[in-house]
Short mmCIF file of C-alpha atoms in Angstrom, two decimals:
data_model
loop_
_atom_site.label_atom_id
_atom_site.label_comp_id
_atom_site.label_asym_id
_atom_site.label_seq_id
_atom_site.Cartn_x
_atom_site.Cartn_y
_atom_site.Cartn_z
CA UNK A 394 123.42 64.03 142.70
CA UNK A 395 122.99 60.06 143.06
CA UNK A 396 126.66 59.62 143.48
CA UNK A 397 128.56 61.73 146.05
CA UNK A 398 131.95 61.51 145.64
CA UNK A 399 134.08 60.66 148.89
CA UNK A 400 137.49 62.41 148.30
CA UNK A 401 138.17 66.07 148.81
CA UNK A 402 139.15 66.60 145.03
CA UNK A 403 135.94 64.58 143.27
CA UNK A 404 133.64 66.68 145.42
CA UNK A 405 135.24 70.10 144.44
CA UNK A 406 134.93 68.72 141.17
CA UNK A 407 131.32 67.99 141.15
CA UNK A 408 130.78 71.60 142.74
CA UNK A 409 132.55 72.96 140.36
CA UNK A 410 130.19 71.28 137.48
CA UNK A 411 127.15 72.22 139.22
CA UNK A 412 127.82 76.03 139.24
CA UNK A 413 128.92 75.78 136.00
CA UNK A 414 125.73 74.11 134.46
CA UNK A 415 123.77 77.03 136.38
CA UNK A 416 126.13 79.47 134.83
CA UNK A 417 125.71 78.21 131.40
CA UNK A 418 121.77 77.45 132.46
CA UNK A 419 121.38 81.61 133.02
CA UNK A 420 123.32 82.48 130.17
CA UNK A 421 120.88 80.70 127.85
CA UNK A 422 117.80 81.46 129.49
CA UNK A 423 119.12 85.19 129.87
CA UNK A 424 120.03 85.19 126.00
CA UNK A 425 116.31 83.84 124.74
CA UNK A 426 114.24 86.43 126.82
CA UNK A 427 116.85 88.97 125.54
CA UNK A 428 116.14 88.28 122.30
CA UNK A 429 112.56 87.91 122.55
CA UNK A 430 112.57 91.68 124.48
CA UNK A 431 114.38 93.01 121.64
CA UNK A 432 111.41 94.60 119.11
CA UNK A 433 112.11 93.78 115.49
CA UNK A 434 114.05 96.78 113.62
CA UNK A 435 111.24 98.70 111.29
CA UNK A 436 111.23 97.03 108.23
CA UNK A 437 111.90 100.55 106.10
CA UNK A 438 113.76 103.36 107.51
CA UNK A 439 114.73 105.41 104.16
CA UNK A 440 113.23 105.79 100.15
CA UNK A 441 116.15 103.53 98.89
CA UNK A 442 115.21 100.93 101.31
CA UNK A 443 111.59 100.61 99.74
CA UNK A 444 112.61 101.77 96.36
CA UNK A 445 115.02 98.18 96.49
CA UNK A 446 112.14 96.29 98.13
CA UNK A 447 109.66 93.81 96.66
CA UNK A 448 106.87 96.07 97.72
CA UNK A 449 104.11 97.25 95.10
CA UNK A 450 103.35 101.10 95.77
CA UNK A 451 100.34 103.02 96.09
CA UNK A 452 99.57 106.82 95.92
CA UNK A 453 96.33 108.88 97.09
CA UNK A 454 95.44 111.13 94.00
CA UNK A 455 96.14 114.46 95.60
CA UNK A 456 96.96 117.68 93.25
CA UNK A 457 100.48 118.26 95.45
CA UNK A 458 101.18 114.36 95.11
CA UNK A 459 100.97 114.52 91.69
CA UNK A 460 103.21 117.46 91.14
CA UNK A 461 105.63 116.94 93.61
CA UNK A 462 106.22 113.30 92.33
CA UNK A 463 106.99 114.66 88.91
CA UNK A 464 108.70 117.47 88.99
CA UNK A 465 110.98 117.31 92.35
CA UNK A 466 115.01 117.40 91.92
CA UNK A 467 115.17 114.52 94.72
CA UNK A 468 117.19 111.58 93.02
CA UNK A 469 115.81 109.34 95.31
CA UNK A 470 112.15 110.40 95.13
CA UNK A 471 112.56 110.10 91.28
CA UNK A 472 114.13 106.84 91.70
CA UNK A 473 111.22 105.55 93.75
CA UNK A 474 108.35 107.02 91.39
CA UNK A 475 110.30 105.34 88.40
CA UNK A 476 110.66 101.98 89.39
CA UNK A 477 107.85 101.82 91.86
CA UNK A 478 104.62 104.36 91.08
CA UNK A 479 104.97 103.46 87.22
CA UNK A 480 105.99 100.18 88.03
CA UNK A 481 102.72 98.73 85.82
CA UNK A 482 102.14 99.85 81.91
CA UNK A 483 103.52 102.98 82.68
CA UNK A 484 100.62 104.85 85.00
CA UNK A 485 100.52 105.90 88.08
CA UNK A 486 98.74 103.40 90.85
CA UNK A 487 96.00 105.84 92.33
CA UNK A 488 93.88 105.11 94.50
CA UNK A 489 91.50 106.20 97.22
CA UNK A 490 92.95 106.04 100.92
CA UNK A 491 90.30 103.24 101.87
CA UNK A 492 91.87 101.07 99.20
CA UNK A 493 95.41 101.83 99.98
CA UNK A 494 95.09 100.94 103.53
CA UNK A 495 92.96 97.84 102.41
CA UNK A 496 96.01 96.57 100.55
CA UNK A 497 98.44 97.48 103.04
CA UNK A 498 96.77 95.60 105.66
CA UNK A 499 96.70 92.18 102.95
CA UNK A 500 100.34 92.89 102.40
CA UNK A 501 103.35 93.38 99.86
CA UNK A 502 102.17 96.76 99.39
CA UNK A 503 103.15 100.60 100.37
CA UNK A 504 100.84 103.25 100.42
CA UNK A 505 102.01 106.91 100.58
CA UNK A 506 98.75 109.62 101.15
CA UNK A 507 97.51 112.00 103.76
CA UNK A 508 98.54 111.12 107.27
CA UNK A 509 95.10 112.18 108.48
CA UNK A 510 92.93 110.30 106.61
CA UNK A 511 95.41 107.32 106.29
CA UNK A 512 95.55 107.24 110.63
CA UNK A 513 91.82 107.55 111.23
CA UNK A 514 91.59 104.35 108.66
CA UNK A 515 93.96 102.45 110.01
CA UNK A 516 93.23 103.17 114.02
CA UNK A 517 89.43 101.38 112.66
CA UNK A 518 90.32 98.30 110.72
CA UNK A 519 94.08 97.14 111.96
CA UNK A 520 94.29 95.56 115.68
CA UNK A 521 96.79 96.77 118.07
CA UNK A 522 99.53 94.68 116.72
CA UNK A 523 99.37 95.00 113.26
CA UNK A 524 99.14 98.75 113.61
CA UNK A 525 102.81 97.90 115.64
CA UNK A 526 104.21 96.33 112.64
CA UNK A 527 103.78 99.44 110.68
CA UNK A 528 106.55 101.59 108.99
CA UNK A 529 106.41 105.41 108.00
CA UNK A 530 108.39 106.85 105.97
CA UNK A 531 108.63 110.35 105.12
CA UNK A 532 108.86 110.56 100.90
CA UNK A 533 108.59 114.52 100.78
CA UNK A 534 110.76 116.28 103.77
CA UNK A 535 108.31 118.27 106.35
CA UNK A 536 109.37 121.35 106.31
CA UNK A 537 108.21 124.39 108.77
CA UNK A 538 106.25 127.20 107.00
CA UNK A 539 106.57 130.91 108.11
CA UNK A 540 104.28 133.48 108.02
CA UNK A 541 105.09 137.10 107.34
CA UNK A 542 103.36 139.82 109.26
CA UNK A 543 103.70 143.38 109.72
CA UNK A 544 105.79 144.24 112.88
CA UNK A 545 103.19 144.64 115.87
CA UNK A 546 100.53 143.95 113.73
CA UNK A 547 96.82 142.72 114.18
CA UNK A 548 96.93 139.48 113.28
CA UNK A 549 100.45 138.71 114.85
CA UNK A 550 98.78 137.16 118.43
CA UNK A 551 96.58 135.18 116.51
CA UNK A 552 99.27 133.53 114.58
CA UNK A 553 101.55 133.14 117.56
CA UNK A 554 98.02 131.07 119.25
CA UNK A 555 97.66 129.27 115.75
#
């Protein structure tokens, strides 16, 4: 400081101001890099959350697609193919996985298809970042499939290794 106080009371004083703007200093600094740590939520965690959103959505024309879109019992899942898959003049917006991805990487759109194909498309054309800024969503529950064999059968180690 340019002015050092000479009685016993000014200089606790200016101590006292000094650790308090290096308190106050940390806090701040402390409270940007916090913020800047913390990763940005996912932008859609659930169906209703993109069946409310301003995003246009895309489907890959698979058989099971098709059918599972119209005939499941899932409010939601209706709800979604309603307002958002016959969104325009009434059809649904197929499309091949190439284009899908293509218009997810542009923006403002959702693309639901085979995670396979969809993941080998986007590991090519998106960079490291943008593939960060990505959201799944799971439209149709996974379920686990069981296979029934024949107690002690022949083909029960090879499904075990499968």
């Amino acid at each position: 400081a340019t002015f050092i106080p000479k009685p016993t009371s000014g200089r606790f004083t200016l101590l006292s101001l000094l650790i308090m703007s290096l308190l106050l200093y940390n806090y701040y600094t402390s409270s940007i890099v916090s913020s800047l740590l913390s990763g940005l939520p996912p932008p859609f965690e659930t169906i209703e959350e993109l069946s409310h959103s301003d995003l246009e959505v895309g489907l890959e024309d698979i058989v099971y697609t098709r059918t599972l879109f119209e005939v499941t019992k899932d409010e939601r899942i209706k709800h979604l193919y309603k307002h958002k898959v016959l969104a325009h003049n009434n059809q649904p917006s197929y499309m091949t996985v190439a284009e899908g991805i293509a218009r997810v990487k542009s923006g403002g759109f959702a693309y639901h298809s085979e995670p396979i194909l969809a993941y080998s498309i986007v590991e090519r054309t998106f960079e490291p970042y943008e593939i960060c800024e990505l959201a799944e969503i799971h439209v149709f529950t996974p379920t686990i499939l069981w296979v029934m064999a024949q107690k002690q059968g022949q083909y029960n180690k090879l499904f075990q290794i499968g």
